[in-house]
Amino acid sequence: MTKNQCEQMDESFGWDVRQNIEEIRANVKEAVQAAGRAEKDVALMAVTKTVPPERVNVALQEGICLLGENRVQEICQKAAFYRASKDKIHFIGHLQTNKIRDIIEKVSMIESVDSLHLAQALSRECEKRGMEMDILLQVNIGKEETKSGFYEEEVLDAVERIAKLPGLKAKGLMTIPPRFSGTLYFEKMQELFLLCKEKKIEGLEFSVLSMGMSDDYREAIACGSTQIRLGRAIFGERPAAKPH
């Protein structure tokens, strides 16, 4: 599909996206008011896994300020069709070190730095290219075996070590807590985020607490999230995987 074809399809694919975004914004407004916060303090990210570019472009037209990409191969295929520069694109999926070179010039932040090994590899690649990359540390706040990330008790040491790595700018924390856990883990993340900020570690510029997805973004906002990551709530259910 060409760029022009994508643009022509934007309107026909976008009516539900617009409705969904309008509803989400109303919910966000209600949540921030209840928490005594301002709407401007919560960024809305559209998670674009498996979503066709024409639907993503509708979200951008509606003022969505950030896109979250989960897969290296997918962003490499779709980025040219987006009506967005790389400063609006973050990588939020699991990143293997051998894929760093493929992604590093296509995004403005990597939110899923889940180990010192990955941080060190990113730092080396940034040094080679004479560039800086904003990152978030991914926290496995529920200590789930199926998820990667730093455990709560590891975060402060990791932050101090990563803050010393050239080419990286640690901007905050990201998490995907256990499903249907209420506010328990969001509250833990808020405490951890504030603790990191209070340490005033040299080279650290913490401003982002990325948590809250389609099922729990209201609760995340109540617990201080500065960025919510919504896929299904914006674009609808993803198509079922085809059987092999």
mmCIF file of C-alpha atoms in Angstrom:
data_model
loop_
_atom_site.group_PDB
_atom_site.id
_atom_site.type_symbol
_atom_site.label_atom_id
_atom_site.label_comp_id
_atom_site.label_asym_id
_atom_site.label_seq_id
_atom_site.Cartn_x
_atom_site.Cartn_y
_atom_site.Cartn_z
ATOM 1 C CA MET A 1 0.000 0.000 0.000
ATOM 2 C CA THR A 2 1.297 3.442 -0.940
ATOM 3 C CA LYS A 3 1.335 6.528 1.251
ATOM 4 C CA ASN A 4 -1.486 8.120 -0.815
ATOM 5 C CA GLN A 5 -3.649 5.038 -0.429
ATOM 6 C CA CYS A 6 -3.138 5.128 3.336
ATOM 7 C CA GLU A 7 -4.196 8.779 3.423
ATOM 8 C CA GLN A 8 -7.346 8.086 1.370
ATOM 9 C CA MET A 9 -8.381 5.343 3.774
ATOM 10 C CA ASP A 10 -7.970 7.457 6.929
ATOM 11 C CA GLU A 11 -11.547 8.734 6.953
ATOM 12 C CA SER A 12 -13.307 5.408 6.335
ATOM 13 C CA PHE A 13 -11.313 3.656 9.049
ATOM 14 C CA GLY A 14 -11.535 6.389 11.633
ATOM 15 C CA TRP A 15 -15.037 7.064 12.898
ATOM 16 C CA ASP A 16 -14.809 4.648 15.845
ATOM 17 C CA VAL A 17 -11.300 5.839 16.736
ATOM 18 C CA ARG A 18 -12.566 9.402 17.034
ATOM 19 C CA GLN A 19 -15.476 8.331 19.230
ATOM 20 C CA ASN A 20 -13.201 6.291 21.456
ATOM 21 C CA ILE A 21 -10.718 9.119 21.916
ATOM 22 C CA GLU A 22 -13.520 11.523 22.799
ATOM 23 C CA GLU A 23 -14.771 9.117 25.466
ATOM 24 C CA ILE A 24 -11.248 8.518 26.820
ATOM 25 C CA ARG A 25 -10.605 12.236 27.132
ATOM 26 C CA ALA A 26 -13.818 12.652 29.102
ATOM 27 C CA ASN A 27 -12.736 9.824 31.422
ATOM 28 C CA VAL A 28 -9.250 11.314 31.824
ATOM 29 C CA LYS A 29 -10.718 14.709 32.647
ATOM 30 C CA GLU A 30 -12.911 13.146 35.319
ATOM 31 C CA ALA A 31 -10.006 11.116 36.743
ATOM 32 C CA VAL A 32 -7.562 14.018 36.977
ATOM 33 C CA GLN A 33 -10.163 16.263 38.578
ATOM 34 C CA ALA A 34 -10.920 13.603 41.176
ATOM 35 C CA ALA A 35 -7.177 13.321 41.876
ATOM 36 C CA GLY A 36 -6.680 17.083 42.086
ATOM 37 C CA ARG A 37 -4.423 17.063 39.054
ATOM 38 C CA ALA A 38 -4.341 18.884 35.706
ATOM 39 C CA GLU A 39 -5.137 17.277 32.330
ATOM 40 C CA LYS A 40 -1.869 18.586 30.898
ATOM 41 C CA ASP A 41 0.028 16.428 33.394
ATOM 42 C CA VAL A 42 -1.166 13.154 31.827
ATOM 43 C CA ALA A 43 -0.007 12.257 28.315
ATOM 44 C CA LEU A 44 -2.133 9.868 26.249
ATOM 45 C CA MET A 45 -0.205 7.305 24.232
ATOM 46 C CA ALA A 46 -1.786 5.216 21.470
ATOM 47 C CA VAL A 47 -0.397 1.676 21.469
ATOM 48 C CA THR A 48 -0.255 0.616 17.834
ATOM 49 C CA LYS A 49 0.504 -3.135 17.907
ATOM 50 C CA THR A 50 -1.145 -4.724 14.813
ATOM 51 C CA VAL A 51 -3.032 -1.476 14.048
ATOM 52 C CA PRO A 52 -2.958 -0.411 10.352
ATOM 53 C CA PRO A 53 -1.236 2.938 9.695
ATOM 54 C CA GLU A 54 -4.428 4.592 8.431
ATOM 55 C CA ARG A 55 -6.116 4.067 11.812
ATOM 56 C CA VAL A 56 -3.021 5.283 13.643
ATOM 57 C CA ASN A 57 -3.068 8.439 11.527
ATOM 58 C CA VAL A 58 -6.661 9.133 12.574
ATOM 59 C CA ALA A 59 -5.536 9.077 16.207
ATOM 60 C CA LEU A 60 -2.745 11.506 15.369
ATOM 61 C CA GLN A 61 -5.241 13.792 13.628
ATOM 62 C CA GLU A 62 -7.295 13.751 16.823
ATOM 63 C CA GLY A 63 -4.344 15.130 18.770
ATOM 64 C CA ILE A 64 -2.788 11.987 20.216
ATOM 65 C CA CYS A 65 0.716 13.103 21.138
ATOM 66 C CA LEU A 66 2.517 9.759 21.407
ATOM 67 C CA LEU A 67 2.634 6.380 19.696
ATOM 68 C CA GLY A 68 3.819 3.256 21.489
ATOM 69 C CA GLU A 69 5.426 0.543 19.367
ATOM 70 C CA ASN A 70 5.856 -3.011 20.682
ATOM 71 C CA ARG A 71 7.704 -4.776 17.878
ATOM 72 C CA VAL A 72 10.863 -3.770 16.040
ATOM 73 C CA GLN A 73 9.858 -5.394 12.763
ATOM 74 C CA GLU A 74 6.423 -3.793 12.825
ATOM 75 C CA ILE A 75 7.662 -0.239 13.327
ATOM 76 C CA CYS A 76 10.235 -0.710 10.576
ATOM 77 C CA GLN A 77 7.401 -1.644 8.217
ATOM 78 C CA LYS A 78 4.862 0.975 9.321
ATOM 79 C CA ALA A 79 6.811 4.092 10.351
ATOM 80 C CA ALA A 80 7.062 5.521 6.827
ATOM 81 C CA PHE A 81 3.267 5.642 6.589
ATOM 82 C CA TYR A 82 2.709 7.490 9.874
ATOM 83 C CA ARG A 83 1.987 11.193 9.893
ATOM 84 C CA ALA A 84 4.378 11.584 12.775
ATOM 85 C CA SER A 85 8.050 12.283 13.288
ATOM 86 C CA LYS A 86 10.142 10.046 15.513
ATOM 87 C CA ASP A 87 9.818 12.449 18.455
ATOM 88 C CA LYS A 88 6.233 11.170 18.801
ATOM 89 C CA ILE A 89 7.209 7.492 18.738
ATOM 90 C CA HIS A 90 8.319 5.471 21.753
ATOM 91 C CA PHE A 91 9.335 1.829 21.882
ATOM 92 C CA ILE A 92 7.489 -0.004 24.662
ATOM 93 C CA GLY A 93 8.076 -3.702 23.926
ATOM 94 C CA HIS A 94 10.753 -6.164 24.933
ATOM 95 C CA LEU A 95 13.966 -5.186 23.153
ATOM 96 C CA GLN A 96 16.694 -7.677 22.342
ATOM 97 C CA THR A 97 20.195 -6.237 22.167
ATOM 98 C CA ASN A 98 20.648 -7.479 18.595
ATOM 99 C CA LYS A 99 17.696 -5.309 17.515
ATOM 100 C CA ILE A 100 19.011 -2.036 18.969
ATOM 101 C CA ARG A 101 20.558 -0.898 15.682
ATOM 102 C CA ASP A 102 17.261 -1.435 13.874
ATOM 103 C CA ILE A 103 15.216 0.693 16.261
ATOM 104 C CA ILE A 104 17.490 3.361 17.671
ATOM 105 C CA GLU A 105 17.016 5.927 14.887
ATOM 106 C CA LYS A 106 13.248 5.400 14.649
ATOM 107 C CA VAL A 107 12.107 6.360 18.158
ATOM 108 C CA SER A 108 12.670 9.159 20.651
ATOM 109 C CA MET A 109 12.396 7.036 23.791
ATOM 110 C CA ILE A 110 12.807 3.404 24.805
ATOM 111 C CA GLU A 111 10.455 2.802 27.720
ATOM 112 C CA SER A 112 11.251 -0.843 28.215
ATOM 113 C CA VAL A 113 14.838 -0.888 29.494
ATOM 114 C CA ASP A 114 14.490 -3.955 31.688
ATOM 115 C CA SER A 115 18.105 -4.811 32.578
ATOM 116 C CA LEU A 116 21.535 -3.305 33.062
ATOM 117 C CA HIS A 117 22.742 -5.461 30.187
ATOM 118 C CA LEU A 118 20.300 -3.774 27.802
ATOM 119 C CA ALA A 119 21.114 -0.312 29.168
ATOM 120 C CA GLN A 120 24.829 -0.895 28.635
ATOM 121 C CA ALA A 121 24.281 -2.121 25.080
ATOM 122 C CA LEU A 122 22.120 0.922 24.316
ATOM 123 C CA SER A 123 24.770 3.199 25.773
ATOM 124 C CA ARG A 124 27.474 1.698 23.560
ATOM 125 C CA GLU A 125 25.362 2.105 20.426
ATOM 126 C CA CYS A 126 24.479 5.706 21.321
ATOM 127 C CA GLU A 127 28.173 6.487 21.827
ATOM 128 C CA LYS A 128 29.021 5.040 18.420
ATOM 129 C CA ARG A 129 26.426 7.283 16.802
ATOM 130 C CA GLY A 130 27.154 10.384 18.865
ATOM 131 C CA MET A 131 23.555 10.587 20.059
ATOM 132 C CA GLU A 132 21.492 10.501 23.236
ATOM 133 C CA MET A 133 18.444 8.353 23.922
ATOM 134 C CA ASP A 134 15.742 8.986 26.493
ATOM 135 C CA ILE A 135 14.806 5.854 28.408
ATOM 136 C CA LEU A 136 12.519 4.584 31.156
ATOM 137 C CA LEU A 137 13.365 1.724 33.476
ATOM 138 C CA GLN A 138 10.803 -1.054 33.260
ATOM 139 C CA VAL A 139 9.788 -2.288 36.708
ATOM 140 C CA ASN A 140 8.345 -5.759 37.301
ATOM 141 C CA ILE A 141 6.402 -4.474 40.256
ATOM 142 C CA GLY A 142 4.424 -7.684 40.716
ATOM 143 C CA LYS A 143 7.487 -9.949 40.373
ATOM 144 C CA GLU A 144 5.700 -11.964 37.701
ATOM 145 C CA GLU A 145 7.731 -14.720 36.066
ATOM 146 C CA THR A 146 6.217 -13.987 32.661
ATOM 147 C CA LYS A 147 7.339 -10.349 32.675
ATOM 148 C CA SER A 148 10.756 -8.749 32.465
ATOM 149 C CA GLY A 149 11.979 -5.727 34.367
ATOM 150 C CA PHE A 150 13.731 -4.662 37.542
ATOM 151 C CA TYR A 151 12.282 -5.771 40.858
ATOM 152 C CA GLU A 152 11.253 -2.985 43.209
ATOM 153 C CA GLU A 153 14.287 -3.483 45.474
ATOM 154 C CA GLU A 154 16.665 -3.334 42.496
ATOM 155 C CA VAL A 155 15.473 -0.039 41.054
ATOM 156 C CA LEU A 156 17.459 2.495 43.074
ATOM 157 C CA ASP A 157 20.779 0.757 42.433
ATOM 158 C CA ALA A 158 19.913 0.357 38.739
ATOM 159 C CA VAL A 159 18.963 4.012 38.430
ATOM 160 C CA GLU A 160 22.252 5.125 39.981
ATOM 161 C CA ARG A 161 24.271 2.902 37.647
ATOM 162 C CA ILE A 162 22.323 3.765 34.497
ATOM 163 C CA ALA A 163 22.542 7.491 35.267
ATOM 164 C CA LYS A 164 26.323 7.176 34.794
ATOM 165 C CA LEU A 165 26.102 5.552 31.357
ATOM 166 C CA PRO A 166 26.969 7.905 28.471
ATOM 167 C CA GLY A 167 24.366 8.475 25.792
ATOM 168 C CA LEU A 168 21.370 7.616 27.976
ATOM 169 C CA LYS A 169 18.971 9.983 29.734
ATOM 170 C CA ALA A 170 16.869 8.193 32.327
ATOM 171 C CA LYS A 171 13.519 9.986 32.431
ATOM 172 C CA GLY A 172 11.482 7.787 34.742
ATOM 173 C CA LEU A 173 9.800 4.446 35.280
ATOM 174 C CA MET A 174 7.383 2.213 33.378
ATOM 175 C CA THR A 175 5.370 -0.781 34.556
ATOM 176 C CA ILE A 176 2.737 -3.313 33.579
ATOM 177 C CA PRO A 177 1.279 -4.513 36.894
ATOM 178 C CA PRO A 178 -0.618 -7.759 37.427
ATOM 179 C CA ARG A 179 -4.088 -7.583 35.905
ATOM 180 C CA PHE A 180 -7.063 -6.651 38.071
ATOM 181 C CA SER A 181 -4.887 -5.733 41.040
ATOM 182 C CA GLY A 182 -6.603 -2.436 41.779
ATOM 183 C CA THR A 183 -4.352 0.371 42.942
ATOM 184 C CA LEU A 184 -1.947 -1.700 45.079
ATOM 185 C CA TYR A 185 0.916 -1.836 42.564
ATOM 186 C CA PHE A 186 0.229 1.616 41.167
ATOM 187 C CA GLU A 187 0.666 2.993 44.684
ATOM 188 C CA LYS A 188 3.943 1.088 45.042
ATOM 189 C CA MET A 189 5.136 2.532 41.733
ATOM 190 C CA GLN A 190 4.222 6.053 42.781
ATOM 191 C CA GLU A 191 6.225 5.646 45.999
ATOM 192 C CA LEU A 192 9.191 4.252 44.078
ATOM 193 C CA PHE A 193 9.048 7.045 41.511
ATOM 194 C CA LEU A 194 9.000 9.722 44.207
ATOM 195 C CA LEU A 195 11.829 7.994 46.073
ATOM 196 C CA CYS A 196 14.000 8.052 42.946
ATOM 197 C CA LYS A 197 13.276 11.744 42.458
ATOM 198 C CA GLU A 198 14.054 12.553 46.077
ATOM 199 C CA LYS A 199 17.485 10.905 45.793
ATOM 200 C CA LYS A 200 18.545 13.699 43.402
ATOM 201 C CA ILE A 201 20.977 11.428 41.592
ATOM 202 C CA GLU A 202 23.388 13.315 39.365
ATOM 203 C CA GLY A 203 22.382 13.091 35.717
ATOM 204 C CA LEU A 204 18.866 11.959 36.526
ATOM 205 C CA GLU A 205 15.892 13.893 35.135
ATOM 206 C CA PHE A 206 12.900 11.897 36.331
ATOM 207 C CA SER A 207 9.599 13.262 35.015
ATOM 208 C CA VAL A 208 7.746 10.277 33.532
ATOM 209 C CA LEU A 209 5.757 7.606 35.341
ATOM 210 C CA SER A 210 4.308 5.465 32.557
ATOM 211 C CA MET A 211 1.546 3.191 33.829
ATOM 212 C CA GLY A 212 -2.088 2.487 33.118
ATOM 213 C CA MET A 213 -3.623 0.719 30.138
ATOM 214 C CA SER A 214 -7.099 0.254 28.689
ATOM 215 C CA ASP A 215 -8.575 -1.524 31.731
ATOM 216 C CA ASP A 216 -6.993 0.503 34.518
ATOM 217 C CA TYR A 217 -5.909 3.947 33.328
ATOM 218 C CA ARG A 218 -8.275 5.764 35.691
ATOM 219 C CA GLU A 219 -6.715 4.030 38.703
ATOM 220 C CA ALA A 220 -3.223 4.794 37.374
ATOM 221 C CA ILE A 221 -4.053 8.486 37.043
ATOM 222 C CA ALA A 222 -5.270 8.499 40.641
ATOM 223 C CA CYS A 223 -1.845 7.168 41.647
ATOM 224 C CA GLY A 224 0.223 9.766 39.806
ATOM 225 C CA SER A 225 0.734 8.315 36.335
ATOM 226 C CA THR A 226 2.024 10.934 33.906
ATOM 227 C CA GLN A 227 1.512 8.755 30.815
ATOM 228 C CA ILE A 228 -1.164 6.200 30.037
ATOM 229 C CA ARG A 229 -0.729 3.634 27.241
ATOM 230 C CA LEU A 230 -3.978 2.702 25.504
ATOM 231 C CA GLY A 231 -4.438 0.298 22.622
ATOM 232 C CA ARG A 232 -7.783 -1.488 22.731
ATOM 233 C CA ALA A 233 -9.566 1.501 24.265
ATOM 234 C CA ILE A 234 -8.616 3.577 21.212
ATOM 235 C CA PHE A 235 -8.522 1.100 18.331
ATOM 236 C CA GLY A 236 -10.788 -1.707 19.509
ATOM 237 C CA GLU A 237 -10.012 -5.387 19.890
ATOM 238 C CA ARG A 238 -7.084 -6.725 17.887
ATOM 239 C CA PRO A 239 -7.963 -9.355 15.306
ATOM 240 C CA ALA A 240 -7.597 -12.911 16.549
ATOM 241 C CA ALA A 241 -4.392 -14.635 15.533
ATOM 242 C CA LYS A 242 -4.810 -16.870 12.504
ATOM 243 C CA PRO A 243 -4.314 -20.608 13.128
ATOM 244 C CA HIS A 244 -1.166 -22.115 11.634
#
